[in-house]
Amino acid sequence: MQLFPKKLRKIWNEWEVRGLILVSLILQIFLIMFGSRRKFTSSVKVRILVWSAYLIADSVATFALGNLANSQADREDNKLSGNVLQAFWSPFLLLHLGGPDTITAYSLEDNELWLRHFLGVVVQVGVAFYVFLRSWSNNVLTFITIPVFITGTIKYGERTFVLRSSSAEHFKNSLLSFPIIDLSRESSYLVQAYFLFQRSACMFANMIVDYYGRNDPIYSIIHHKSAEDAFKLVEAELGFMYDVLYTKATVVYSRYGIFLRCISFFSSVSALIVVSIIIDINSYPVADIFLTYLLLVAAVYLEVYALILSLSSDWTNIWLIKLEIVEAKFPSSSPYNPPQRWSRSMAQYNLISSCLREKQATRIGFLMSKLVDFVLISKLVDFKYWYLTRKRVDTDLKKIIFEHLQGKSNEIIDNFDDYIDNGQSLKDLLDRRGDYVIKGMNFSDKSHQWNTNEVDFSQSLLVWHIATNLCYYHDAEIKDEFHMKREISKSLSDHMLYLLVFCPSMLSKGISFEKKYEDTCNAIKSKISKLKEMSDIEWSQASACKFLLQDAKDKPAVVDDMSVLHVGCMLAQTLLKLCVGANNIISEDRLWNMISEVWVEMLAYAANRCAWKEHGQQLKNGGELLTHVSLLMAHLGLSEQYQMKTYISALPDREWQHLF
């Protein structure tokens, strides 16, 4: 007994190959248009769609090629004309398997699988060649297939080459193929950004780099920039890095790539023209004729679209600047090359808010969490994701970060000889995570436990996150003069906790952090539950923070787990006592200035400790503020990868062989 009726099975058999090829084409169009969008957006929807399309595209094209081979074997001799036309589709599937220029890898792990991908190239090209041989005849379509087949094979192979070049094992060697550029045009932001990229690429490859202090060209580029300009430079620099790691940039912007794209474009155009002239539409099924024209037109469209993207890219502008064809300036924005090169936002996660289960992300997220609770599967779902928000990285935040890093850089520059002789001095400078700021306040009372360098970093971050929140909501009436530092402190506090909880590989976590975090969450929930029992009022985060602070004052700590809630409350009380009451040691303005400086120092500490591989991983998600801080630190001499020297040795004279 057949599950499906004979008529339905007949329709399926006739349209299976056509449907698969059509789906493969749609996926390619989607990937070339949206593949690089994740470079400058943090949207989860975009990431999911691109990820799904990336994974499905190869499978659909491979399955379509296999079905095409089966259909060729099953087709009878009296249908040879249809056999030839469908065989003409096989090289287009190779083009699809080669993928668009805008995305070769979804994550860095895909680059490491280049050898597996190479095996796929051998197998799929073999299948396509089998389809081609099975349909060989004196038909003109057979000869038109040859150049398209060659182009498809080369483009499929170049994807494997790019994956190999971007893998960890070969990335260091691929640096030699990057074009070298000088700084003769110092007015050019784009040239400066590319020059910085040449340095950061070496650091991403974990190479030791020479640094010459004031004599280093990197110093002259970055040190005297404004905060906004410095971040723009790093933004463009990371754009180059993203292209190298996740796209075909290393091939596209080379003599080989330009030559191949000319061949690919003229092959597609000539195939479209010749087929339009010689094909007899009455000799083939209408559906096959339509799909053939669709593949040809789409191939030409994708080539033109890729050309427009290439011409409007930063790489092309670098090439034109080198040839002195255009003025050395940032490329003007266009619909194909958006001026924004990363998300320019940072994720926010608040511990107390998540424990309160308030709607902080979206109404949909809150309602979904309630629905999951209702169907009793809450233990299978991580609710933390519902409470993520994003906040724009504004000019004030950039300024306070850059000024802090400049201050540390000046310490190195002013005592450069000492730092050359004593590597420990640089390590001590980079290991500051709040202790140096508090030490600079010169508090007379040394008995306070500030929870900075005396505990592990994850605990310090969690304690200061709680304390910052309690201080933030302590006084509802905030004066304008310290409102900015207060908001920056809160934003950095929530962002650093997000990194610790959602991106633990980017931060230094203690061995027992998960237990401390879980116990702290349970302690907060327990306190809030008691609070709700005492009153029917719908409690907000502000009222909850005030209650937690007051509760810690009224009741002694009972520590029977690894919760750091009470430690955070005690730190908040210590901070508030500095500017409240008779013991008014500092003004509230200075208090928030100190707290913000502590968080910036923690941010710099985390940026220095984060591996470059982890920074590279985040580029595919719209980028992280931590990555920008890491590169700013590196360009300001704040990196243990530097070998500090007092003179500049002769720089290697390498030609721009990679571009032309």
XYZ file of C-alpha atoms in Angstrom:
660
model
C 0.000 0.000 0.000
C 1.404 3.380 -1.041
C 1.208 6.256 1.429
C 0.864 8.853 -1.339
C -1.351 8.454 -4.412
C 0.292 7.748 -7.762
C -0.620 11.160 -9.196
C 1.019 12.971 -6.288
C 4.152 10.839 -6.578
C 4.331 11.619 -10.293
C 4.119 15.359 -9.651
C 6.783 15.064 -6.955
C 9.146 13.168 -9.255
C 8.711 15.745 -12.015
C 9.223 18.778 -9.794
C 11.683 17.524 -7.171
C 14.854 18.588 -9.004
C 13.319 21.850 -10.189
C 12.107 22.712 -6.711
C 15.479 21.976 -5.113
C 17.332 24.115 -7.657
C 14.863 26.958 -7.148
C 15.300 26.777 -3.358
C 19.082 26.714 -3.784
C 18.904 29.842 -5.943
C 16.698 31.661 -3.430
C 19.141 30.826 -0.629
C 22.050 32.216 -2.652
C 20.208 35.466 -3.307
C 19.387 35.754 0.396
C 22.975 35.068 1.481
C 24.585 37.571 -0.865
C 22.134 40.269 0.238
C 22.103 39.526 3.971
C 25.281 37.499 4.570
C 27.343 40.516 5.598
C 24.527 42.281 7.456
C 25.471 40.536 10.709
C 28.694 42.535 10.546
C 26.868 45.668 11.696
C 23.720 44.393 13.381
C 23.167 42.578 16.659
C 19.674 41.438 15.651
C 19.052 37.856 16.723
C 16.515 37.476 13.912
C 19.122 38.314 11.266
C 21.639 35.929 12.845
C 19.137 33.072 12.943
C 18.058 33.637 9.335
C 21.638 33.862 8.043
C 22.693 30.845 10.110
C 19.761 28.792 8.809
C 20.356 29.813 5.200
C 24.098 29.137 5.514
C 23.559 25.612 6.852
C 20.732 24.722 4.484
C 22.262 26.167 1.297
C 25.030 23.583 0.889
C 22.734 20.686 1.784
C 20.070 21.754 -0.710
C 22.598 22.270 -3.531
C 24.267 18.924 -2.789
C 20.923 17.122 -2.648
C 19.822 18.804 -5.882
C 23.020 17.721 -7.622
C 22.510 14.146 -6.460
C 18.909 14.123 -7.664
C 20.020 15.622 -10.958
C 22.479 12.749 -11.374
C 19.745 10.203 -10.615
C 17.334 11.840 -13.038
C 19.983 11.712 -15.769
C 20.518 8.008 -15.175
C 16.770 7.260 -15.230
C 15.941 9.399 -18.285
C 15.278 7.507 -21.505
C 17.115 8.162 -24.767
C 14.047 9.631 -26.444
C 14.174 12.477 -23.985
C 17.781 13.390 -24.715
C 16.974 17.065 -25.310
C 15.533 17.408 -21.821
C 18.535 15.474 -20.571
C 20.907 18.094 -22.013
C 18.919 21.039 -20.670
C 18.803 19.686 -17.120
C 22.501 18.825 -17.293
C 23.043 22.495 -18.108
C 21.842 23.262 -14.551
C 24.655 21.317 -12.847
C 27.413 23.983 -13.141
C 25.038 26.528 -11.586
C 24.779 24.263 -8.551
C 28.576 24.342 -8.337
C 28.336 28.146 -8.364
C 25.841 27.892 -5.505
C 28.147 25.573 -3.574
C 30.922 28.109 -4.060
C 28.732 30.539 -2.167
C 28.512 34.327 -2.372
C 31.444 36.628 -1.707
C 29.731 38.068 1.384
C 29.938 34.915 3.512
C 32.258 31.917 3.415
C 32.153 31.011 7.113
C 29.446 31.577 9.687
C 31.853 31.121 12.590
C 35.588 30.638 13.008
C 35.051 26.903 13.466
C 33.897 26.698 9.848
C 37.337 27.877 8.744
C 38.924 24.981 10.613
C 36.851 22.515 8.559
C 38.460 23.529 5.259
C 39.858 20.029 4.648
C 36.395 18.491 4.963
C 35.115 21.151 2.592
C 37.881 20.279 0.127
C 36.692 16.670 0.119
C 33.203 17.974 -0.629
C 34.599 19.927 -3.589
C 36.155 16.779 -5.048
C 32.967 14.744 -4.619
C 30.487 17.355 -5.869
C 32.605 18.380 -8.857
C 32.841 14.681 -9.696
C 29.051 14.326 -9.530
C 28.547 17.423 -11.694
C 31.085 16.090 -14.206
C 29.222 12.770 -14.266
C 25.976 14.614 -15.059
C 27.770 16.551 -17.785
C 29.244 13.412 -19.390
C 25.925 11.542 -19.265
C 24.313 14.303 -21.320
C 27.157 14.816 -23.803
C 25.914 15.370 -27.343
C 26.320 17.651 -30.337
C 23.757 20.011 -28.837
C 25.042 23.592 -28.503
C 24.005 23.561 -24.831
C 26.729 20.995 -24.179
C 29.424 23.407 -25.315
C 27.868 26.368 -23.481
C 28.027 24.272 -20.309
C 31.836 23.984 -20.457
C 32.851 27.583 -19.503
C 30.113 27.791 -16.854
C 31.267 24.432 -15.464
C 34.873 25.633 -15.256
C 33.799 28.859 -13.530
C 31.646 26.937 -11.034
C 34.518 24.585 -10.229
C 36.940 27.462 -9.654
C 34.501 29.413 -7.464
C 33.760 26.297 -5.421
C 37.484 25.705 -5.030
C 38.224 29.305 -4.069
C 35.812 29.020 -1.152
C 37.916 26.159 0.206
C 41.059 28.226 -0.346
C 39.587 31.133 1.633
C 38.508 28.824 4.469
C 42.024 27.394 4.600
C 43.642 30.851 4.579
C 41.452 32.017 7.475
C 42.012 28.930 9.630
C 44.130 29.309 12.744
C 46.911 27.125 11.349
C 47.334 29.095 8.114
C 46.191 32.600 9.088
C 49.708 33.600 10.075
C 51.057 32.635 6.642
C 48.186 34.383 4.866
C 49.289 37.676 6.450
C 52.117 37.771 3.922
C 49.572 38.160 1.122
C 47.994 41.272 2.651
C 48.960 44.476 0.840
C 51.311 46.792 2.694
C 50.461 50.481 2.800
C 52.488 53.452 4.003
C 51.308 56.539 5.874
C 52.247 59.177 3.356
C 48.614 60.347 3.342
C 48.066 60.986 7.006
C 44.821 62.842 6.355
C 43.138 59.616 5.329
C 41.153 57.844 8.012
C 40.703 54.791 5.817
C 44.420 54.461 5.094
C 45.167 54.847 8.796
C 42.538 52.233 9.640
C 44.073 49.817 7.147
C 47.534 50.475 8.574
C 46.160 49.649 12.028
C 44.594 46.496 10.596
C 48.025 45.322 9.453
C 49.186 45.527 13.079
C 46.065 43.993 14.606
C 46.120 41.097 12.111
C 49.503 40.104 13.519
C 48.084 40.286 17.033
C 45.085 38.167 16.036
C 47.636 35.606 14.849
C 49.205 35.745 18.359
C 52.494 37.108 17.030
C 54.917 39.180 19.096
C 54.989 42.724 17.708
C 57.627 45.431 18.136
C 56.538 48.696 19.776
C 58.646 51.854 19.756
C 56.747 54.221 22.023
C 56.553 57.764 20.689
C 58.512 56.678 17.594
C 55.958 54.047 16.674
C 53.723 55.069 13.737
C 50.743 53.542 15.537
C 51.274 56.005 18.386
C 51.202 58.970 16.022
C 47.948 57.740 14.501
C 45.867 56.978 17.544
C 47.197 58.871 20.551
C 46.174 62.392 19.577
C 42.804 61.455 18.125
C 39.553 62.373 19.827
C 37.627 59.502 21.391
C 35.046 59.537 18.597
C 37.725 59.489 15.876
C 39.685 56.734 17.614
C 36.616 54.510 17.815
C 35.845 55.214 14.143
C 39.343 54.072 13.208
C 38.954 50.841 15.144
C 35.502 50.348 13.640
C 36.912 50.502 10.104
C 39.870 48.357 11.143
C 37.581 45.620 12.466
C 35.623 45.839 9.228
C 38.760 44.698 7.408
C 39.257 41.935 9.969
C 35.680 40.696 9.586
C 36.095 40.534 5.804
C 39.275 38.482 6.118
C 37.780 36.008 8.600
C 34.284 35.538 7.203
C 34.199 36.558 3.514
C 36.145 36.040 0.287
C 37.960 39.362 0.638
C 41.419 37.782 0.424
C 40.547 36.433 -3.030
C 38.127 39.040 -4.366
C 40.537 41.955 -3.911
C 43.469 40.280 -5.644
C 44.632 40.035 -9.246
C 43.399 36.457 -9.317
C 40.008 37.435 -7.938
C 39.536 40.291 -10.395
C 40.514 38.017 -13.294
C 38.159 35.258 -12.121
C 35.224 37.631 -11.690
C 35.715 38.950 -15.197
C 35.605 35.379 -16.502
C 32.589 34.555 -14.345
C 30.689 37.657 -15.453
C 31.366 37.192 -19.165
C 30.603 33.461 -18.927
C 27.206 34.192 -17.376
C 26.368 36.998 -19.807
C 27.523 35.073 -22.886
C 25.630 31.970 -21.756
C 22.456 34.033 -21.323
C 22.854 35.625 -24.764
C 23.691 32.391 -26.598
C 20.883 30.432 -24.930
C 18.420 33.203 -25.779
C 19.465 33.012 -29.439
C 19.829 29.295 -30.125
C 17.432 27.536 -27.766
C 14.208 26.201 -29.235
C 11.655 26.762 -26.520
C 9.222 24.349 -28.186
C 11.642 21.446 -27.689
C 11.645 21.598 -23.906
C 9.072 21.731 -21.105
C 7.978 25.272 -20.279
C 8.997 24.820 -16.640
C 12.535 23.814 -17.661
C 12.843 26.794 -20.007
C 11.658 29.151 -17.278
C 14.064 27.693 -14.695
C 16.982 27.855 -17.147
C 16.379 31.528 -17.874
C 15.907 32.176 -14.167
C 19.280 30.580 -13.366
C 21.021 32.581 -16.093
C 19.428 35.914 -15.195
C 20.045 35.306 -11.490
C 23.686 34.430 -12.189
C 24.164 37.716 -14.055
C 22.303 39.634 -11.340
C 24.425 38.103 -8.575
C 27.608 38.939 -10.463
C 26.493 42.559 -10.931
C 25.382 42.839 -7.307
C 28.697 41.397 -6.110
C 30.536 43.873 -8.355
C 28.623 46.808 -6.849
C 29.401 45.570 -3.334
C 33.068 45.244 -4.238
C 33.309 48.692 -5.816
C 31.703 50.339 -2.777
C 33.844 48.484 -0.235
C 36.673 49.831 1.908
C 39.095 47.459 0.166
C 38.413 49.013 -3.242
C 38.800 52.486 -1.779
C 42.217 51.470 -0.402
C 43.164 50.176 -3.846
C 42.014 53.396 -5.541
C 43.810 55.539 -2.959
C 47.018 53.616 -3.572
C 46.680 54.230 -7.307
C 45.919 57.906 -6.577
C 42.663 57.633 -8.498
C 40.531 59.035 -5.670
C 41.173 61.364 -2.758
C 42.276 59.734 0.470
C 39.151 59.920 2.574
C 36.506 57.663 4.013
C 34.284 56.260 1.261
C 30.928 57.956 1.057
C 28.017 55.941 2.288
C 25.923 54.083 -0.237
C 22.961 51.695 -0.101
C 25.420 48.840 -0.620
C 28.091 49.974 1.827
C 26.423 51.283 5.004
C 28.457 53.811 6.998
C 27.970 51.723 10.131
C 30.580 48.980 10.418
C 29.432 47.398 13.693
C 26.306 47.432 15.839
C 27.533 50.382 17.966
C 25.609 48.959 20.892
C 26.292 46.847 23.948
C 24.104 44.174 25.509
C 22.695 44.762 28.986
C 21.845 42.139 31.595
C 20.779 43.064 35.109
C 20.851 40.448 37.851
C 18.223 41.993 40.113
C 15.899 42.741 37.219
C 16.102 39.175 35.929
C 15.416 37.816 39.390
C 12.368 40.065 39.626
C 11.272 38.647 36.255
C 10.191 42.109 35.153
C 9.589 42.877 31.513
C 12.905 44.448 30.583
C 13.516 43.001 27.161
C 10.213 42.865 25.307
C 6.583 42.253 26.157
C 6.663 39.158 23.964
C 9.608 37.781 25.936
C 7.829 38.332 29.233
C 4.601 36.699 28.011
C 6.541 33.769 26.571
C 8.264 33.163 29.898
C 4.847 33.108 31.586
C 3.592 30.641 28.976
C 6.580 28.371 29.533
C 5.956 28.498 33.268
C 2.332 27.557 32.635
C 3.181 24.413 30.686
C 5.724 23.378 33.337
C 8.849 23.264 31.165
C 10.631 26.196 32.758
C 13.591 24.026 33.708
C 14.245 23.325 30.024
C 14.358 27.001 29.061
C 16.955 29.567 30.075
C 14.938 32.666 30.897
C 18.020 34.893 31.027
C 17.713 35.537 27.305
C 14.307 37.174 27.752
C 15.836 39.924 29.872
C 18.571 41.059 27.520
C 18.399 44.620 26.248
C 20.812 46.719 24.224
C 22.122 50.213 24.789
C 23.908 52.459 22.325
C 27.598 53.141 22.887
C 27.376 56.917 23.095
C 30.032 59.616 22.854
C 30.289 60.099 26.631
C 31.114 56.437 27.182
C 33.684 56.446 24.372
C 35.295 59.544 25.865
C 35.662 58.180 29.391
C 37.074 54.883 28.076
C 39.546 56.523 25.714
C 40.739 59.054 28.306
C 41.319 56.224 30.777
C 43.360 54.260 28.227
C 45.307 57.374 27.236
C 46.214 57.892 30.883
C 47.665 54.391 31.103
C 49.432 54.853 27.782
C 51.027 58.072 29.032
C 52.409 56.160 32.018
C 54.230 53.877 29.580
C 55.395 56.662 27.261
C 56.679 58.859 30.109
C 58.638 55.943 31.596
C 59.333 54.015 28.408
C 62.884 52.979 29.293
C 61.688 51.532 32.594
C 59.014 49.494 30.853
C 61.582 48.182 28.361
C 63.809 46.967 31.187
C 61.022 45.659 33.420
C 58.258 43.631 31.810
C 56.587 43.175 35.190
C 55.719 46.877 35.259
C 53.567 46.498 32.158
C 51.902 43.411 33.612
C 51.111 45.261 36.840
C 49.663 48.152 34.843
C 47.410 45.843 32.846
C 46.334 43.849 35.919
C 44.624 46.823 37.535
C 40.917 46.171 37.983
C 39.602 48.837 40.299
C 42.180 48.700 43.071
C 44.288 51.474 41.548
C 41.278 53.808 41.306
C 40.359 53.278 44.958
C 43.977 53.651 46.003
C 44.068 56.997 44.215
C 41.164 58.255 46.344
C 43.455 58.201 49.444
C 40.817 57.008 51.900
C 42.115 57.140 55.453
C 40.139 54.086 56.543
C 42.009 51.057 55.170
C 39.708 48.482 56.797
C 37.116 48.432 54.019
C 36.965 45.395 51.783
C 36.637 46.821 48.290
C 36.424 43.423 46.566
C 38.773 44.267 43.721
C 42.117 42.489 43.428
C 41.759 40.556 46.715
C 39.112 38.229 45.178
C 38.836 36.535 41.800
C 37.618 38.683 38.940
C 34.218 37.035 38.481
C 33.329 37.528 42.145
C 34.597 41.097 42.086
C 32.461 41.848 39.043
C 29.350 40.289 40.596
C 29.802 42.142 43.899
C 30.358 45.490 42.203
C 27.364 44.867 39.938
C 25.097 44.454 42.962
C 26.635 47.445 44.752
C 26.338 49.680 41.683
C 22.652 48.829 41.307
C 21.907 49.526 44.961
C 23.717 52.867 44.809
C 22.037 53.726 41.505
C 18.533 53.428 42.955
C 19.377 54.855 46.385
C 18.542 58.445 45.488
C 15.779 59.086 42.975
C 16.610 62.787 42.677
C 19.815 62.949 40.684
C 21.644 66.151 39.945
C 22.626 66.824 36.364
C 26.325 67.303 37.094
C 26.915 63.619 37.901
C 24.026 62.054 35.985
C 26.314 61.060 33.092
C 28.843 59.151 35.236
C 25.997 57.462 37.101
C 24.437 56.235 33.849
C 27.796 55.083 32.491
C 28.446 53.122 35.684
C 25.072 51.387 35.416
C 25.525 50.629 31.710
C 29.017 49.174 32.142
C 27.863 47.201 35.171
C 25.032 45.573 33.221
C 27.241 45.026 30.168
C 30.046 43.369 32.108
C 27.582 41.017 33.795
C 26.212 40.165 30.350
C 29.721 39.216 29.209
C 30.285 37.140 32.328
C 27.001 35.239 32.057
C 26.469 34.994 28.285
C 30.033 35.213 26.917
C 32.076 33.512 29.657
C 34.856 32.607 27.221
C 35.642 36.332 26.864
C 36.221 36.865 30.603
C 38.282 35.256 33.340
C 35.801 33.173 35.307
C 36.573 31.701 38.688
C 36.218 27.970 39.185
C 33.198 28.355 41.462
C 31.491 31.213 39.625
C 28.445 29.198 38.520
C 27.750 28.189 42.114
C 28.214 31.750 43.389
C 25.978 33.131 40.672
C 23.237 30.562 41.268
C 23.283 31.035 45.042
C 23.231 34.823 44.653
C 20.217 34.602 42.332
C 18.431 32.336 44.794
C 19.224 34.703 47.659
C 17.786 37.677 45.751
C 14.668 35.719 44.791
C 14.196 34.653 48.397
C 14.425 38.254 49.611
C 12.018 39.444 46.929
C 9.538 36.701 47.806
C 9.489 37.880 51.408
C 9.065 41.433 50.201
C 6.035 40.483 48.116
C 4.506 38.669 51.079
C 4.791 41.840 53.150
C 2.990 44.031 50.612
C 0.634 43.712 47.666
C 2.401 46.524 45.807
C 3.889 45.576 42.442
C 7.561 45.987 43.186
C 9.928 47.576 40.713
C 13.680 47.224 40.456
C 14.142 50.511 42.314
C 12.004 49.461 45.276
C 13.637 46.030 45.346
C 17.126 47.569 45.486
C 16.117 49.863 48.341
C 14.640 46.900 50.208
C 17.766 44.773 49.732
C 19.968 47.592 50.997
C 17.799 48.242 54.053
C 17.407 44.529 54.775
C 21.186 44.108 54.837
C 21.431 46.923 57.403
C 18.745 45.500 59.676
C 19.756 41.841 59.643
C 23.190 40.274 60.154
C 24.493 38.092 57.378
C 23.767 34.369 57.603
C 26.176 32.768 55.154
C 25.303 29.145 54.512
C 26.042 29.120 50.786
C 28.265 30.894 48.234
C 25.967 33.869 47.667
C 27.697 37.252 47.408
C 24.489 39.265 47.846
C 25.358 40.367 51.373
C 28.906 41.277 50.290
C 27.465 43.437 47.519
C 25.076 45.109 49.959
C 27.922 45.825 52.374
C 29.998 47.348 49.584
C 27.038 49.548 48.592
C 26.711 50.732 52.197
C 30.420 51.511 52.304
C 30.206 53.528 49.104
C 27.137 55.459 50.223
C 28.686 56.290 53.604
C 31.496 58.076 51.786
C 29.175 60.863 50.674
C 26.225 60.697 53.101
C 25.848 61.908 56.660
C 28.503 63.170 59.063
C 31.284 61.137 57.464
C 31.000 63.037 54.208
C 34.400 62.126 52.764
C 33.686 62.770 49.096
C 30.925 64.420 47.092
C 28.339 62.354 45.278
C 29.864 63.584 42.044
C 33.246 62.122 42.999
C 31.572 58.919 44.173
C 30.065 58.226 40.763
C 33.274 59.321 39.107
C 35.100 56.707 41.192
C 32.542 53.965 40.466
C 32.649 54.674 36.727
C 36.465 54.594 36.780
C 36.370 51.240 38.586
C 34.134 49.821 35.871
C 36.281 51.226 33.069
C 39.354 49.698 34.701
C 37.540 46.357 34.972
C 36.586 46.677 31.302
C 40.219 47.298 30.352
C 41.347 44.354 32.501
C 38.829 42.060 30.798
C 39.786 43.361 27.350
C 43.451 42.580 27.964
C 42.695 39.064 29.247
C 40.339 38.105 26.426
C 41.877 35.929 23.698
C 41.904 37.376 20.183
C 40.063 34.317 18.911
C 37.114 35.209 21.131
C 37.144 38.759 19.782
C 37.079 37.338 16.267
C 34.094 35.162 17.136
C 32.078 38.187 18.242
C 32.603 40.043 14.953
C 29.934 37.858 13.369
C 27.388 39.026 15.962
C 27.712 42.735 15.321
C 30.885 43.129 17.379
C 31.510 43.773 21.068
C 32.623 46.918 22.842
C 35.266 44.767 24.549
C 36.907 44.073 21.172
C 37.151 47.776 20.369
C 38.679 48.431 23.788
C 41.208 45.622 23.238
C 42.374 47.127 19.949
C 42.528 50.644 21.376
C 44.691 49.286 24.190
C 46.926 47.492 21.714
C 47.383 50.617 19.595
C 48.178 52.646 22.710
C 50.922 50.212 23.723
C 48.830 48.448 26.378
C 49.503 44.852 25.380
C 51.776 42.079 26.615
C 52.229 40.978 22.991
C 54.521 43.937 22.453
C 58.284 43.755 22.514
C 59.219 47.295 23.423
C 62.209 48.845 21.660
C 63.844 52.262 21.624
C 64.526 52.454 17.896
C 62.799 51.594 14.634
C 64.553 49.012 12.535
C 64.202 49.120 8.756
C 60.713 48.156 7.737
C 60.418 45.436 5.067
C 59.767 46.859 1.627
C 56.927 44.750 0.290
C 55.076 45.564 -2.856
C 51.338 45.672 -3.209
C 51.445 42.453 -5.187
C 48.186 41.247 -3.671
C 46.077 44.034 -5.152
C 47.368 44.205 -8.693
